[in-house]
Short mmCIF file of C-alpha atoms in Angstrom, two decimals:
data_model
loop_
_atom_site.label_atom_id
_atom_site.label_comp_id
_atom_site.label_asym_id
_atom_site.label_seq_id
_atom_site.Cartn_x
_atom_site.Cartn_y
_atom_site.Cartn_z
CA GLY A 1 58.09 251.97 -92.92
CA ALA A 2 55.66 250.86 -90.25
CA VAL A 3 53.01 248.44 -91.47
CA VAL A 4 49.56 247.89 -90.05
CA SER A 5 47.29 245.15 -91.28
CA GLN A 6 43.57 244.65 -90.85
CA HIS A 7 41.51 241.54 -91.25
CA PRO A 8 39.12 240.98 -92.86
CA SER A 9 39.29 243.58 -95.60
CA ARG A 10 35.64 243.11 -96.40
CA VAL A 11 32.80 241.39 -94.54
CA ILE A 12 29.11 240.96 -95.14
CA CYS A 13 27.00 239.80 -92.22
CA LYS A 14 23.38 239.46 -91.31
CA SER A 15 21.61 241.84 -88.99
CA GLY A 16 21.90 240.74 -85.38
CA THR A 17 25.19 238.91 -85.73
CA SER A 18 28.57 239.99 -84.36
CA VAL A 19 31.67 240.75 -86.39
CA LYS A 20 35.26 240.90 -85.19
CA ILE A 21 37.87 243.03 -86.94
CA GLU A 22 41.56 242.60 -86.20
CA CYS A 23 44.23 245.26 -86.41
CA ARG A 24 47.88 244.26 -86.23
CA SER A 25 51.10 246.23 -86.20
CA LEU A 26 53.52 244.04 -88.11
CA ASP A 27 56.92 245.57 -87.47
CA PHE A 28 56.59 247.78 -84.41
CA GLN A 29 55.01 247.81 -81.00
CA ALA A 30 51.82 249.80 -80.93
CA THR A 31 51.32 251.29 -77.49
CA THR A 32 48.17 253.01 -78.71
CA MET A 33 45.68 251.97 -81.34
CA PHE A 34 42.81 254.01 -82.67
CA TRP A 35 39.59 252.91 -84.31
CA TYR A 36 37.89 255.17 -86.84
CA ARG A 37 34.73 254.86 -88.86
CA GLN A 38 34.03 256.51 -92.20
CA PHE A 39 30.64 256.72 -93.85
CA PRO A 40 30.45 257.43 -97.61
CA LYS A 41 31.61 260.94 -98.53
CA LYS A 42 32.22 261.76 -94.87
CA SER A 43 35.35 262.28 -92.83
CA LEU A 44 36.96 259.70 -90.60
CA MET A 45 35.43 259.84 -87.17
CA LEU A 46 37.34 258.57 -84.16
CA MET A 47 35.42 255.89 -82.30
CA ALA A 48 37.84 254.97 -79.56
CA THR A 49 41.42 255.00 -78.38
CA SER A 50 42.95 251.93 -76.84
CA ASN A 51 46.17 251.56 -74.93
CA GLU A 52 47.70 248.15 -74.51
CA GLY A 53 46.52 246.46 -71.36
CA SER A 54 43.88 248.99 -70.38
CA LYS A 55 40.28 249.76 -71.22
CA ALA A 56 39.53 251.70 -74.34
CA THR A 57 38.42 255.31 -74.20
CA TYR A 58 35.32 255.84 -76.29
CA GLU A 59 34.29 259.04 -78.02
CA GLN A 60 30.99 260.64 -77.17
CA GLY A 61 28.11 258.90 -78.89
CA VAL A 62 29.94 255.60 -79.42
CA GLU A 63 28.39 252.77 -77.43
CA LYS A 64 31.08 250.80 -75.65
CA ASP A 65 28.82 247.78 -75.19
CA LYS A 66 28.14 247.65 -78.91
CA PHE A 67 31.68 248.24 -80.12
CA LEU A 68 33.90 246.06 -77.97
CA ILE A 69 37.60 246.86 -78.17
CA ASN A 70 40.36 244.67 -76.88
CA HIS A 71 44.05 245.61 -76.99
CA ALA A 72 45.62 242.63 -75.29
CA SER A 73 49.08 242.89 -76.80
CA LEU A 74 51.40 245.50 -78.28
CA THR A 75 50.70 244.24 -81.78
CA LEU A 76 47.01 243.40 -81.80
CA SER A 77 43.76 245.21 -81.19
CA THR A 78 40.31 243.90 -82.04
CA LEU A 79 37.01 245.65 -82.61
CA THR A 80 33.87 243.57 -82.27
CA VAL A 81 30.64 245.00 -83.61
CA THR A 82 27.96 243.25 -81.60
CA SER A 83 24.38 242.75 -82.78
CA ALA A 84 25.16 244.52 -86.02
CA HIS A 85 22.50 246.55 -87.77
CA PRO A 86 22.42 247.92 -91.33
CA GLU A 87 23.27 251.40 -90.02
CA ASP A 88 26.59 249.96 -88.77
CA SER A 89 27.60 249.39 -92.38
CA SER A 90 30.69 251.51 -92.83
CA PHE A 91 34.42 251.57 -93.50
CA TYR A 92 36.28 250.80 -90.27
CA ILE A 93 39.93 251.84 -90.14
CA CYS A 94 42.44 251.29 -87.39
CA SER A 95 45.66 253.14 -86.83
CA ALA A 96 48.57 252.53 -84.53
CA SER A 97 51.14 254.66 -82.81
CA ASP A 98 54.42 253.59 -81.26
CA GLY A 99 54.17 256.42 -78.74
CA THR A 100 57.32 258.21 -79.85
CA SER A 101 55.54 260.82 -81.99
CA TYR A 102 52.09 261.93 -83.07
CA GLU A 103 52.40 259.96 -86.29
CA GLN A 104 49.86 257.22 -86.79
CA TYR A 105 50.09 254.34 -89.22
CA PHE A 106 46.83 253.30 -90.79
CA GLY A 107 45.56 249.87 -91.63
CA PRO A 108 43.95 249.28 -95.03
CA GLY A 109 40.45 249.34 -93.57
CA THR A 110 37.57 246.89 -93.29
CA ARG A 111 34.41 247.43 -95.26
CA LEU A 112 31.45 246.11 -93.27
CA THR A 113 28.08 245.56 -94.87
CA VAL A 114 25.20 244.47 -92.67
CA THR A 115 22.23 243.05 -94.56
CA ARG B 1 31.26 274.53 -85.68
CA LYS B 2 33.32 271.64 -86.98
CA GLU B 3 36.76 271.18 -85.44
CA VAL B 4 38.40 271.05 -88.84
CA GLU B 5 36.73 272.62 -91.86
CA GLN B 6 37.58 272.17 -95.50
CA ASP B 7 35.95 273.07 -98.78
CA PRO B 8 34.70 269.70 -100.10
CA GLY B 9 35.29 270.67 -103.74
CA PRO B 10 35.56 269.04 -106.16
CA PHE B 11 38.40 270.98 -107.66
CA ASN B 12 38.64 270.08 -111.34
CA VAL B 13 41.96 271.25 -112.78
CA PRO B 14 43.93 270.47 -115.94
CA GLU B 15 47.25 268.68 -115.81
CA GLY B 16 50.07 271.07 -115.04
CA ALA B 17 47.90 273.48 -113.09
CA THR B 18 48.65 274.80 -109.63
CA VAL B 19 45.93 274.24 -107.06
CA ALA B 20 45.61 275.32 -103.44
CA PHE B 21 43.50 273.91 -100.63
CA ASN B 22 42.69 275.64 -97.39
CA CYS B 23 41.63 274.39 -94.02
CA THR B 24 40.67 276.03 -90.74
CA TYR B 25 40.69 274.51 -87.28
CA SER B 26 38.82 275.63 -84.21
CA ASN B 27 40.98 274.44 -81.32
CA SER B 28 43.73 276.94 -80.62
CA ALA B 29 45.49 274.32 -78.49
CA SER B 30 46.11 272.14 -81.55
CA GLN B 31 49.71 271.04 -81.66
CA SER B 32 50.38 269.07 -84.81
CA PHE B 33 49.08 269.45 -88.32
CA PHE B 34 49.11 267.17 -91.31
CA TRP B 35 47.85 266.69 -94.80
CA TYR B 36 46.75 263.16 -95.68
CA ARG B 37 45.71 261.84 -99.02
CA GLN B 38 42.91 259.32 -99.39
CA ASP B 39 42.14 257.45 -102.58
CA CYS B 40 38.65 256.10 -103.16
CA ARG B 41 37.82 253.24 -100.77
CA LYS B 42 41.33 253.19 -99.35
CA GLU B 43 42.92 254.18 -96.07
CA PRO B 44 44.40 257.67 -95.65
CA LYS B 45 48.10 258.03 -96.25
CA LEU B 46 50.30 260.73 -94.77
CA LEU B 47 51.27 263.27 -97.42
CA MET B 48 53.19 265.67 -95.24
CA SER B 49 53.37 267.26 -91.83
CA VAL B 50 52.83 271.00 -91.62
CA TYR B 51 55.25 273.20 -89.73
CA SER B 52 54.94 276.81 -88.61
CA SER B 53 57.79 277.85 -90.85
CA GLY B 54 56.13 276.26 -93.87
CA ASN B 55 57.56 273.26 -95.62
CA GLU B 56 57.96 271.91 -99.09
CA ASP B 57 58.21 268.41 -100.47
CA GLY B 58 58.72 268.36 -104.20
CA ARG B 59 55.61 269.80 -105.84
CA PHE B 60 53.80 270.12 -102.52
CA THR B 61 54.02 273.10 -100.17
CA ALA B 62 52.26 273.33 -96.84
CA GLN B 63 51.76 276.45 -94.74
CA LEU B 64 50.46 276.98 -91.22
CA ASN B 65 49.13 280.23 -89.78
CA ARG B 66 48.58 279.72 -86.07
CA ALA B 67 47.20 283.21 -85.50
CA SER B 68 44.44 282.64 -88.05
CA GLN B 69 44.19 278.88 -87.32
CA TYR B 70 44.57 278.18 -90.98
CA ILE B 71 46.47 275.54 -92.95
CA SER B 72 47.08 275.39 -96.66
CA LEU B 73 48.37 272.94 -99.23
CA LEU B 74 49.69 274.00 -102.61
CA ILE B 75 50.22 271.51 -105.41
CA ARG B 76 52.25 272.66 -108.40
CA ASP B 77 52.36 271.03 -111.83
CA SER B 78 49.38 268.76 -111.08
CA LYS B 79 49.58 265.17 -112.33
CA LEU B 80 46.72 262.83 -113.11
CA SER B 81 47.93 260.69 -110.20
CA ASP B 82 47.29 263.59 -107.80
CA SER B 83 43.53 262.98 -108.16
CA ALA B 84 42.36 262.04 -104.68
CA THR B 85 40.75 263.48 -101.58
CA TYR B 86 43.06 265.59 -99.43
CA LEU B 87 42.41 265.50 -95.73
CA CYS B 88 43.43 268.25 -93.35
CA VAL B 89 44.30 266.65 -90.04
CA VAL B 90 44.93 268.18 -86.64
CA ASN B 91 46.21 266.75 -83.39
CA THR B 92 45.15 268.48 -80.20
CA GLY B 93 47.60 266.68 -77.99
CA ARG B 94 45.39 263.74 -77.11
CA ARG B 95 47.27 261.64 -79.64
CA ALA B 96 44.06 261.01 -81.58
CA LEU B 97 43.75 262.80 -84.89
CA THR B 98 40.84 264.99 -85.95
CA PHE B 99 40.13 264.79 -89.65
CA GLY B 100 38.51 267.32 -91.91
CA SER B 101 35.95 265.94 -94.32
CA GLY B 102 38.40 266.32 -97.19
CA THR B 103 38.74 268.24 -100.41
CA ARG B 104 38.35 266.26 -103.60
CA LEU B 105 40.79 266.97 -106.43
CA GLN B 106 40.26 265.73 -109.97
CA VAL B 107 43.11 266.40 -112.38
CA GLN B 108 42.02 266.15 -115.98
CA PRO B 109 44.12 265.37 -119.06
#
């Protein structure tokens, strides 16, 4: 089956610093990648959709200058949380689609804690 | 109104029981429907797609009622390993998925 990896799996950073999270499709070409965020006991909320080679489309309420998304290749997308604050602490999950169906393959998630 | 609504539970059932979860969605243009399972602090994993004609996969049966905008999941002969949060997921054609907040199931010995 399709495999998606995320790195790091867990990160703790200080308030005001930036954190980069990588999402890789290991055995298929991901034409579209999605970034979700999940707060404790809440549902996954879509943050943005990125297509390879073009700018990401952000959901309402998600600041594009704070959550920088780059999808430079068909196997890699990155999410950078800039000037992180404690309220950015969350579980960030990426998913990838090969464009042939609506199925998405999820990465294992990155747990971010901002102190 | 939320786009996808689910009863959060928890549903506490004994092993061997049959349990059913329901979900409603608000967008009548929704095109694809899924049930995902999420274990604590893990990513969601696809359990099954849901088709208009209803579909079954072993102990799991999913039903879709487009007229009522309602999706269900039935689990028969519950196992301890079925304990998880079950997410109702809808695709409106934008390729992004809209997740319900999940229904927590706890199967007890």
